[in-house]
Short mmCIF file of C-alpha atoms in Angstrom, two decimals:
data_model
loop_
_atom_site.label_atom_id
_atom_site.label_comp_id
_atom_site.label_asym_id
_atom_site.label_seq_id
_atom_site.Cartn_x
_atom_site.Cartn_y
_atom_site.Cartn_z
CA UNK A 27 -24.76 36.19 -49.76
CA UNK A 28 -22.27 37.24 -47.33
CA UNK A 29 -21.64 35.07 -44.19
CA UNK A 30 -20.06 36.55 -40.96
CA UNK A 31 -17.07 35.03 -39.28
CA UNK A 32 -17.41 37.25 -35.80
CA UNK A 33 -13.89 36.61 -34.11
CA UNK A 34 -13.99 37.32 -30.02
CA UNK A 35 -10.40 38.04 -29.35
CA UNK A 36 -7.28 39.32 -31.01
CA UNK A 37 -4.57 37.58 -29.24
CA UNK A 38 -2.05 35.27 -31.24
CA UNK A 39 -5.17 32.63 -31.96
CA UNK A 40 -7.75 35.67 -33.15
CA UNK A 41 -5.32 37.56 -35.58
CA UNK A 42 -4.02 34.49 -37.57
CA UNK A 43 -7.51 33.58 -37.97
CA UNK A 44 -8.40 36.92 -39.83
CA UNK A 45 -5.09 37.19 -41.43
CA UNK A 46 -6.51 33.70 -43.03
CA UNK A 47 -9.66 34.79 -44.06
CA UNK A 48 -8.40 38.02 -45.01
CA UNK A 49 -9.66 38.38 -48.94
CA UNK A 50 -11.63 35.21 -48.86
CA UNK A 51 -14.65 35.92 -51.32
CA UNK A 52 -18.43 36.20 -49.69
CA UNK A 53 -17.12 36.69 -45.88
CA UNK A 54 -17.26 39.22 -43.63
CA UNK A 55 -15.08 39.27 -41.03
CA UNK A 56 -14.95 41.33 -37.49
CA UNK A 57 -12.65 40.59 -35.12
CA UNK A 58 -13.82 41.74 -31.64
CA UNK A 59 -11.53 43.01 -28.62
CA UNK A 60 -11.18 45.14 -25.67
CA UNK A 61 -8.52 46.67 -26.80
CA UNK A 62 -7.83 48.88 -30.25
CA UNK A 63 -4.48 46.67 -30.24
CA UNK A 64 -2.58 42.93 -30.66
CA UNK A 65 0.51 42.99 -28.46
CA UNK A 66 3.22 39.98 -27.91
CA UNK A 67 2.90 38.31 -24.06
CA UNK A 68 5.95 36.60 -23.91
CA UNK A 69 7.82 40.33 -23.54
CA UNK A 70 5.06 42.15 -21.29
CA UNK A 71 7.88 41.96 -18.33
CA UNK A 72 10.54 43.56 -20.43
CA UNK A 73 8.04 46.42 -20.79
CA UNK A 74 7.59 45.83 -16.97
CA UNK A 75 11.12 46.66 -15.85
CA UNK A 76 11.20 49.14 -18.33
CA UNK A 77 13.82 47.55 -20.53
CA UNK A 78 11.72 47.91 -23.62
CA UNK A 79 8.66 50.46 -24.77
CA UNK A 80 5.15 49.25 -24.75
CA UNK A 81 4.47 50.44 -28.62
CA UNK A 82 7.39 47.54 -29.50
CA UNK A 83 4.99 44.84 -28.87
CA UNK A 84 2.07 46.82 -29.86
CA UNK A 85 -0.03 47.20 -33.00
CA UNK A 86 -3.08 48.29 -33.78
CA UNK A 87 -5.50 46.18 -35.45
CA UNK A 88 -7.01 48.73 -37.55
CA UNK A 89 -3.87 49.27 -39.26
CA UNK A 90 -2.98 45.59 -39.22
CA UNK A 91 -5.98 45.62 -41.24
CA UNK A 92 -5.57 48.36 -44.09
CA UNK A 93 -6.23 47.45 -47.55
CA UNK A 94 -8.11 43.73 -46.06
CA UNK A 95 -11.63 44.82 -47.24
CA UNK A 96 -13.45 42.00 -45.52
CA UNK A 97 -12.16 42.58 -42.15
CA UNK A 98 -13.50 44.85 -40.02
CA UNK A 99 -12.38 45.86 -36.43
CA UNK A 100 -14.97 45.73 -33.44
CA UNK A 101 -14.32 47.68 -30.45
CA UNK A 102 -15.87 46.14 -27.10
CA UNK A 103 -15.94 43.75 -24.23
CA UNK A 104 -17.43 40.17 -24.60
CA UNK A 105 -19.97 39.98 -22.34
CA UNK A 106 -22.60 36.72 -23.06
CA UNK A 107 -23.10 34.75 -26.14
CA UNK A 108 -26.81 34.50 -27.41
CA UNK A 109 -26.48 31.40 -29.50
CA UNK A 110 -30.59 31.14 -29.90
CA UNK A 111 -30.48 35.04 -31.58
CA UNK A 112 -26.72 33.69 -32.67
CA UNK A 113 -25.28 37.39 -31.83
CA UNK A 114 -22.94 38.20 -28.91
CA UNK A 115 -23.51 41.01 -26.40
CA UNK A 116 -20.73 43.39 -25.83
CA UNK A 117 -20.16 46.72 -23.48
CA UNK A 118 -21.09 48.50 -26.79
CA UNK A 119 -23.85 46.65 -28.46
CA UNK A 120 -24.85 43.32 -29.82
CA UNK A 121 -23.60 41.53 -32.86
CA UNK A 122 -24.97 39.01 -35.48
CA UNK A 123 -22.94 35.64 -36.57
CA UNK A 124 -22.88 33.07 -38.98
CA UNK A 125 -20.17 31.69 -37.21
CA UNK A 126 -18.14 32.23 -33.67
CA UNK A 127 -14.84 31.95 -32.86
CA UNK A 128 -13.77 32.18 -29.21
CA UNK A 129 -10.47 33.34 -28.97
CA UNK A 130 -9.82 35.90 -25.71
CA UNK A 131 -7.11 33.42 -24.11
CA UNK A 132 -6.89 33.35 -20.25
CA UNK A 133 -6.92 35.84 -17.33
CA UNK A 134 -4.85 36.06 -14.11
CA UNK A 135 -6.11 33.28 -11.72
CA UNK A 136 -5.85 33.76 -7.86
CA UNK A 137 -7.35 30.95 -6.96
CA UNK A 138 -10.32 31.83 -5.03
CA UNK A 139 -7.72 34.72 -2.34
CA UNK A 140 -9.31 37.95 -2.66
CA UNK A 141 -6.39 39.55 -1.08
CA UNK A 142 -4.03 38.58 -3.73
CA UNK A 143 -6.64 39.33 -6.17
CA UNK A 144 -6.95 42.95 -4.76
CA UNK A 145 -2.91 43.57 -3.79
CA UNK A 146 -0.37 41.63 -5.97
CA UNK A 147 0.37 42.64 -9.18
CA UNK A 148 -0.26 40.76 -11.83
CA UNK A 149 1.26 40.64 -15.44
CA UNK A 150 -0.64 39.66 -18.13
CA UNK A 151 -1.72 42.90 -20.25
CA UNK A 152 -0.64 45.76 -21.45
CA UNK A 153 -1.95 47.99 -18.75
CA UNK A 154 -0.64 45.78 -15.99
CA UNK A 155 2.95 46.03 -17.11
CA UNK A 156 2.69 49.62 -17.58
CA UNK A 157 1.23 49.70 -13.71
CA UNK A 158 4.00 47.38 -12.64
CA UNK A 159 6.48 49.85 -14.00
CA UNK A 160 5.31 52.69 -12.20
CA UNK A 161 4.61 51.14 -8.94
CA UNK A 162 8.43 49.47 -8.93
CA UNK A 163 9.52 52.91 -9.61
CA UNK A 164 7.81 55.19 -7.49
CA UNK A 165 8.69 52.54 -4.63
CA UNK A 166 12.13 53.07 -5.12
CA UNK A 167 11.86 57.02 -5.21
CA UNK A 168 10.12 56.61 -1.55
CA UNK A 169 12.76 54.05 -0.85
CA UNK A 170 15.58 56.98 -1.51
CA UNK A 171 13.63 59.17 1.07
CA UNK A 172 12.86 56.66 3.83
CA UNK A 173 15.60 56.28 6.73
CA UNK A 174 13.86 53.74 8.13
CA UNK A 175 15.78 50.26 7.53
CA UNK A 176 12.98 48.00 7.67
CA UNK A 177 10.47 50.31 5.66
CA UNK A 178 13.31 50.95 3.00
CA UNK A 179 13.87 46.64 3.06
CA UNK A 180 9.59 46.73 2.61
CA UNK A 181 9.89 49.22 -0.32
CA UNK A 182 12.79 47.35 -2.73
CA UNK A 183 12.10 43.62 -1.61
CA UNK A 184 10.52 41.60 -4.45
CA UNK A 185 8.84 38.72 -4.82
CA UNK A 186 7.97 36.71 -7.65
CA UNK A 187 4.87 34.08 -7.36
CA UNK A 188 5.71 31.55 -9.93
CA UNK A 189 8.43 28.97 -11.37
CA UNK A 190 7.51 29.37 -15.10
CA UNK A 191 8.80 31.02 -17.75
CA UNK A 192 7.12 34.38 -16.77
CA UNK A 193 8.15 34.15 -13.50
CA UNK A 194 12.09 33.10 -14.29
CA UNK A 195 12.38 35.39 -16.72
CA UNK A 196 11.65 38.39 -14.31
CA UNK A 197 13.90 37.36 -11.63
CA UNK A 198 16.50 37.02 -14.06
CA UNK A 199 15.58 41.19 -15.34
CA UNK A 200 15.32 42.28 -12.26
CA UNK A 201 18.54 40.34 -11.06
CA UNK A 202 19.95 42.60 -13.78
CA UNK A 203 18.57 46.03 -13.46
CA UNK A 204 19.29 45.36 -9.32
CA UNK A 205 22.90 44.61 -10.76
CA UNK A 206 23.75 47.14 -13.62
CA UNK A 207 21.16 50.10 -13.44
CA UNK A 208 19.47 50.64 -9.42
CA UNK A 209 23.30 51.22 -8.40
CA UNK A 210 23.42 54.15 -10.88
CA UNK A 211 20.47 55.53 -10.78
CA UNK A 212 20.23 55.41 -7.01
CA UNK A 213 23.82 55.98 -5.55
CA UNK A 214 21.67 56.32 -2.12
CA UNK A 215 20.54 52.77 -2.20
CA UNK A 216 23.95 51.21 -2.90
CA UNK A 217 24.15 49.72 1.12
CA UNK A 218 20.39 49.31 0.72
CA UNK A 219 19.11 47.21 -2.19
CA UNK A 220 16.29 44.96 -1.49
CA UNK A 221 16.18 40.91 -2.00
CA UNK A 222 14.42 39.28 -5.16
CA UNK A 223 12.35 36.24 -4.14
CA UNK A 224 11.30 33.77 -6.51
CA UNK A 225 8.60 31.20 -5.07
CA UNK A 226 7.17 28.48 -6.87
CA UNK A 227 5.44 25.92 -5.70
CA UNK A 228 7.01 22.80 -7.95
CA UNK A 229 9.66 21.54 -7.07
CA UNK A 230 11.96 22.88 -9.83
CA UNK A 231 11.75 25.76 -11.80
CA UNK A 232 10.27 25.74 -15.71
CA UNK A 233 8.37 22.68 -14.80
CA UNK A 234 7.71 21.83 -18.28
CA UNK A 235 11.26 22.11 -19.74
CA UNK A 236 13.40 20.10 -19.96
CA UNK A 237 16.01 18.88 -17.44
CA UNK A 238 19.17 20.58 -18.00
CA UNK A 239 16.85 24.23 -18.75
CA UNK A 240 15.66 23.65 -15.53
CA UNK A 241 19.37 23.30 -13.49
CA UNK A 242 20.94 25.88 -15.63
CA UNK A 243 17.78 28.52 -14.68
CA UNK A 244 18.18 27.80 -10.86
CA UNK A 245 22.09 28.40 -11.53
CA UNK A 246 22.00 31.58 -13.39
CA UNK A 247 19.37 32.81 -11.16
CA UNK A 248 21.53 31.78 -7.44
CA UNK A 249 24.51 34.23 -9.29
CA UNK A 250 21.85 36.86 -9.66
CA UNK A 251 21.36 36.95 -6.13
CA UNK A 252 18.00 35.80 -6.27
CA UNK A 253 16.83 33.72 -3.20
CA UNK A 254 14.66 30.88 -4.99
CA UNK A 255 11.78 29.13 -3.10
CA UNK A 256 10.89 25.92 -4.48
CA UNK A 257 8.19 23.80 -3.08
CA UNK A 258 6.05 26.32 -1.32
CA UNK A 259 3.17 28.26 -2.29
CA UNK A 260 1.79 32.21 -1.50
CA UNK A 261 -1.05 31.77 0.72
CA UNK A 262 -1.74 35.45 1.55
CA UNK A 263 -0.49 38.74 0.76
CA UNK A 264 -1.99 41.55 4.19
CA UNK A 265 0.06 45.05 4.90
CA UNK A 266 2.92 44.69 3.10
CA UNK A 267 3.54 40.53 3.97
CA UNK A 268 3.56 37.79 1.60
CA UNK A 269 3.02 34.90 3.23
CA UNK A 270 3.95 31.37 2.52
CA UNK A 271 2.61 27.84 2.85
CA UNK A 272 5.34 27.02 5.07
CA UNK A 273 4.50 29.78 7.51
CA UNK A 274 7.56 31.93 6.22
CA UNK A 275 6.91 35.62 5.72
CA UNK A 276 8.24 37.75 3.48
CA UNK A 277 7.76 42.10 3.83
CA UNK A 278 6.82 43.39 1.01
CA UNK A 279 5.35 46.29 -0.89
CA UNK A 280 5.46 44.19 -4.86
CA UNK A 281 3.94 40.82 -5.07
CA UNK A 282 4.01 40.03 -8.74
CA UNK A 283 1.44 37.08 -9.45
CA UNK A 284 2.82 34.90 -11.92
CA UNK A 285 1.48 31.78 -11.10
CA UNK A 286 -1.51 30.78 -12.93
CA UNK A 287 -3.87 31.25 -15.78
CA UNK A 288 -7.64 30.19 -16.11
CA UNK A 289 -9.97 30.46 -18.80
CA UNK A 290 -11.58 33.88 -19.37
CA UNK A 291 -15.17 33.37 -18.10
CA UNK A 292 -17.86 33.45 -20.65
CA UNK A 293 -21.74 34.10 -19.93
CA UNK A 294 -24.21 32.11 -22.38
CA UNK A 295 -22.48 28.96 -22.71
CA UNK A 296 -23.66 25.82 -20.54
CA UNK A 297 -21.77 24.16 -17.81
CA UNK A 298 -20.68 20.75 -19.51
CA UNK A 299 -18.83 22.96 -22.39
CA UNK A 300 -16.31 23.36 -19.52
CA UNK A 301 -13.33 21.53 -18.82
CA UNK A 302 -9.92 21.97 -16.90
CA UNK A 303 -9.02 25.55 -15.75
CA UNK A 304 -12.36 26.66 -17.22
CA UNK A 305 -11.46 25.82 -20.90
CA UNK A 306 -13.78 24.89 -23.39
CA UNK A 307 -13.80 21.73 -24.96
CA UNK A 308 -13.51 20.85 -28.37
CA UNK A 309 -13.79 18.09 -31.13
CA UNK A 310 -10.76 17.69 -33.46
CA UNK A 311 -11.87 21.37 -35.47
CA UNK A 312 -11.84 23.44 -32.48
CA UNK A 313 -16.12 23.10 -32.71
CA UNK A 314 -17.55 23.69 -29.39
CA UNK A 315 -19.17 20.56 -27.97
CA UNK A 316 -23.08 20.34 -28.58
CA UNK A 317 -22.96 23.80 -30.28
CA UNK A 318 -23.17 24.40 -33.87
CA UNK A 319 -21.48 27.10 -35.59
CA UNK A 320 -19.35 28.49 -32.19
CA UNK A 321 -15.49 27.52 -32.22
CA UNK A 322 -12.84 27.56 -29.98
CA UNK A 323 -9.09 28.24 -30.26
CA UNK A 324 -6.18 29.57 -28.82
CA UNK A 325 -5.58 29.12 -24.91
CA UNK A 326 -9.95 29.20 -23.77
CA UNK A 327 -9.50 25.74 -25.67
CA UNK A 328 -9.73 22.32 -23.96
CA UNK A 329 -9.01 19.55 -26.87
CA UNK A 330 -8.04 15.95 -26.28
CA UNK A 331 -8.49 14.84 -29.93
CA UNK A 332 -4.60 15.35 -30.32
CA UNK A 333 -3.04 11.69 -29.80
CA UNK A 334 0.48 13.13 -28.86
CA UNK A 335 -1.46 15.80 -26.23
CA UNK A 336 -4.40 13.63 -24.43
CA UNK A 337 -5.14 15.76 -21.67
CA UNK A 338 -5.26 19.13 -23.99
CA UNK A 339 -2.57 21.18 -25.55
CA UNK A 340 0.00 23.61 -23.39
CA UNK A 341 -1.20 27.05 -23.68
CA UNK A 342 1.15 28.36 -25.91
CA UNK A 343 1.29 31.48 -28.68
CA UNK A 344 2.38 28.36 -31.04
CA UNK A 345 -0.78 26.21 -30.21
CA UNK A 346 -2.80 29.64 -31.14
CA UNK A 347 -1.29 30.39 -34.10
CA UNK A 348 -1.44 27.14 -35.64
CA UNK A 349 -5.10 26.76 -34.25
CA UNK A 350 -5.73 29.92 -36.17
CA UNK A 351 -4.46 29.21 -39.58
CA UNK A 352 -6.15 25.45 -39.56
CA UNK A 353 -9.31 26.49 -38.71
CA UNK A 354 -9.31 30.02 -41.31
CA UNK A 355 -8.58 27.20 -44.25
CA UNK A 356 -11.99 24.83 -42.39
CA UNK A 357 -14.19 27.26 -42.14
CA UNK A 358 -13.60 27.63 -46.00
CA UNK A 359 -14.14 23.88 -46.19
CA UNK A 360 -16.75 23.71 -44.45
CA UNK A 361 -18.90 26.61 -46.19
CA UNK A 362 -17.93 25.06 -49.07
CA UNK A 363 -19.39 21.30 -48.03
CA UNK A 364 -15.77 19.94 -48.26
CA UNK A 365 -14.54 18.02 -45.38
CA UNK A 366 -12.18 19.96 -42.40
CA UNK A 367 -9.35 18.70 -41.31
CA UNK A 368 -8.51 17.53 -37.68
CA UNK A 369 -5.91 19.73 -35.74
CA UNK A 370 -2.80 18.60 -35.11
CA UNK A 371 0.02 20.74 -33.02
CA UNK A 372 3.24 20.79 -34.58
CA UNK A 373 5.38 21.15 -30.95
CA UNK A 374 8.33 24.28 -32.17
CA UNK A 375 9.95 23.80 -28.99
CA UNK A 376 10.06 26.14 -25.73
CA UNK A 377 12.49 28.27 -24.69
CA UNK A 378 13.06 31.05 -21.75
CA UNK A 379 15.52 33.87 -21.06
CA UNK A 380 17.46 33.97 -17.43
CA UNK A 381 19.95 36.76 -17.85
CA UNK A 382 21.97 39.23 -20.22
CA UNK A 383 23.37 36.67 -22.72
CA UNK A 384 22.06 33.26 -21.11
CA UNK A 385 19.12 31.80 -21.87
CA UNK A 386 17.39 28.07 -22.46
CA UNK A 387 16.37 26.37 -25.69
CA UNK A 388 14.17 23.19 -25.82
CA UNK A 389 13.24 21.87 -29.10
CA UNK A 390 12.15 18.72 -30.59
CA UNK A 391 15.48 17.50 -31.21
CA UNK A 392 17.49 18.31 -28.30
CA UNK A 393 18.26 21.56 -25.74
CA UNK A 394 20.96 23.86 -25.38
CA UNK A 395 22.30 26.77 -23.16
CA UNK A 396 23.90 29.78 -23.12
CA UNK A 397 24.97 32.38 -25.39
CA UNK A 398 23.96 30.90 -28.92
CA UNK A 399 20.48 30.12 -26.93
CA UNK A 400 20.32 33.42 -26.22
CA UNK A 401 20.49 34.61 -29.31
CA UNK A 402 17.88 31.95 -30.49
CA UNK A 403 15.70 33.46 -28.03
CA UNK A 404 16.22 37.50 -29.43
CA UNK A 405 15.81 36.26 -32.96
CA UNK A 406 12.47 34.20 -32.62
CA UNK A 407 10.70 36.89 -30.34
CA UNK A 408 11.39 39.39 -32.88
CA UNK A 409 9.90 37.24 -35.70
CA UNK A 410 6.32 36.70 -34.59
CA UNK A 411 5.78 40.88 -33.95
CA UNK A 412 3.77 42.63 -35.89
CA UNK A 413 4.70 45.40 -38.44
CA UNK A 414 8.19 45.65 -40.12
CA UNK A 415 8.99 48.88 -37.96
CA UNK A 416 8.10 47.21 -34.40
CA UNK A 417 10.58 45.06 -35.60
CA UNK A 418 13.24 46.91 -36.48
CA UNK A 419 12.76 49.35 -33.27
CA UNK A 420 12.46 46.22 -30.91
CA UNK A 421 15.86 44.81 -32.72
CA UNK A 422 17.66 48.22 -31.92
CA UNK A 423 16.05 48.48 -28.45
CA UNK A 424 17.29 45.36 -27.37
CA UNK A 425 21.27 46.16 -29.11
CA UNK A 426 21.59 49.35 -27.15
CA UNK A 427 20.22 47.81 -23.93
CA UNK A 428 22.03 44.77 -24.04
CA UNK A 429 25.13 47.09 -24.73
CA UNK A 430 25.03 49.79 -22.22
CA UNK A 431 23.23 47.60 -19.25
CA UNK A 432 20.97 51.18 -19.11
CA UNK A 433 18.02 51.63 -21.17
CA UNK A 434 16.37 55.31 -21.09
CA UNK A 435 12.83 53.93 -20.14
CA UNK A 436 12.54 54.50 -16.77
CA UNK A 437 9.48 56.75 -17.01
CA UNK A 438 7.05 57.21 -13.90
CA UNK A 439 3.99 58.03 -16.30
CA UNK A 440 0.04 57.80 -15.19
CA UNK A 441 -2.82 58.28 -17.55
CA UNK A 442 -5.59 60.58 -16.07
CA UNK A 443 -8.15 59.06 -14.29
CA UNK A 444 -11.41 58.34 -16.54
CA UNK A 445 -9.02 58.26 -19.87
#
């Protein structure tokens, strides 16, 4: 008899999952998404400032999939889990389980403003840095035809909510497209180019990292030009002003919200599965608390089991990955009566990119700078993307960039309404 594995999610966590149980005999397998695709996070602002196509982090899961005739692709949005009928309830129908694995990640949190929610940008999918594109575009085609000094100031002035790696990493791009490439393509903006604002609300940038990532960031940054804001928070974003904690304001037409994540919110699951940020909690084999047969993993997880990571692992593509592997080789176990085994993270280090040949390494045995880190950082983002030929496209995208400080990208395109 056959036993479904339903997988809700195809992020990082959700496709190394599959890829484990991929060929495993008497399962069934169907991972569910809202999208017909995987992509890679970590480079959504690349696609952003239109340094790199969207279809280089891209891949569909369908063809992911060829040739694995136990998985099966689901298209649809989780809505509720039914753990009495054990199905879940998507946008396009309902589906039975043997066993659940809950693996959508995180959303954008606001934190409660409905004004940021409804006019800063934020960058966390696929669509969103594809909208983030256009809008930094089009504003600096209005820009061109404004005469207005404090309109035009509005238009290209940028600020960045958030002193993490997302958030340094797109100061530092578009430190370098304000640089090498709005000076070219916009000779009538040369005595006009707008400030880049990077606020976080720590008190040093890539909170997490260590020390010396952390000075050399705010360094490489200050030569950039960008005007860093440490120790202050965005409290409101209303016609065109970002406004700070301090009482600072800031005009603006681009907020870009980098400065949170919380749990996706999932329907059919009590209250006291919950912890921090909206994560659910988990025992040592990513088992949801008081439920049998639904399983967590990925960053929707909340485990403390981990002696080295107490108050719950950092939400990180390694934490999903390795989530996903342990528990496609327990699930086996446990069908099979044989005991799981308890998950522990193996911590690869963290790294983040600040400009065109600097970047910042932290790994278990000790950090580094500079050039050779930047290069760290190009090879290891190119590893974990799927299919040989997003590769390979990705490699040469980034060689011809890198090389001519002017990738051909720069494409105001809209999809049709209702598409």
């Amino acid at each position: 008899m056959m036993t479904r594995i339903v997988i809700a999610g195809g992020g990082f966590a959700g496709i190394n999952l599959a890829k484990g149980l991929a060929g495993k005999k008497d399962v069934e397998v169907v991972l569910v998404d809202k999208n017909n695709y995987h992509f890679f996070p970590p480079l959504l602002y690349q696609v952003a400032t239109a340094f790199i196509e969207a279809s280089n982090i891209t891949y569909p899961f369908r063809k992911m999939f060829q040739g694995k005739q136990n998985v099966r692709f689901y298209y649809g949005t989780l809505l509720r889990v039914d753990d009495e009928e054990k199905q879940i309830i998507t946008d396009s129908g309902r589906l039975d389980y043997d066993y659940l694995v809950l693996a959508m990640g995180t959303e954008t949190n606001f934190y409660g403003l409905e004004t940021l929610k409804k006019n800063a940008l934020p960058i966390k999918t696929i669509d969103d840095a594809l909208h983030l594109r256009n809008h930094l575009l089009v504003n600096m085609e209005k820009a061109v035809k404004s005469t207005d000094l404090q309109e035009r100031a509005t238009l290209l002035n940028l600020v960045i909510a958030g002193g993490g790696p997302t958030g340094v990493e797109l100061a530092g791009m578009a430190g370098e497209m304000s640089k090498h490439i709005v000076r070219k393509d916009y000779p009538e903006l040369v005595e006009a180019a707008g400030n880049i604002y990077l606020v976080g609300s720590g008190d040093r940038l890539l909170g997490p990292m260590s020390p010396k990532a952390q000075q050399e960031s705010y360094k490489q940054l200050l030569k950039l030009g960008v005007q860093i804001k440490l120790g202050v928070a965005v409290k409101d974003y209303i016609d065109n002003e970002v406004i700070l904690s301090n009482g600072e304001k800031i005009s603006s037409c681009s907020l870009i919200w980098a400065s949170g994540v919380v749990a996706a919110n999932l329907p059919g699951l009590p209250d006291e599965c919950k912890g921090r940020g909206g994560r659910l909690k988990v025992d040592a084999y990513n088992r949801i608390a008081g439920i049998d047969r639904i399983f967590a993993i990925g960053d929707i997880c909340y485990q403390t089991t981990d002696k080295n990571y107490p108050d719950g692992h950092p939400q990180l593509a390694q934490v999903a990955i390795q989530q996903g592997k342990l528990l496609a080789a327990n699930l086996i176990n446990c069908m099979l009566g044989k005991e799981m085994k308890p998950f522990k993270y193996m911590n690869k280090g963290s790294m983040a990119i600040i400009t065109k040949y600097q970047a910042v390494v932290d790994l278990p045995f000790g950090s580094f700078k500079g050039y050779f880190a930047w290069l760290t950082w190009l090879f290891v983002h190119i590893i974990p993307i799927a299919g040989f030929r997003n590769k390979a496209k990705l490699a040469y995208n980034w060689f011809w960039s890198f090389l001519t400080n002017d990738p051909n990208l720069r494409l105001i395109i809209r999809a049709k309404k209702g598409s």
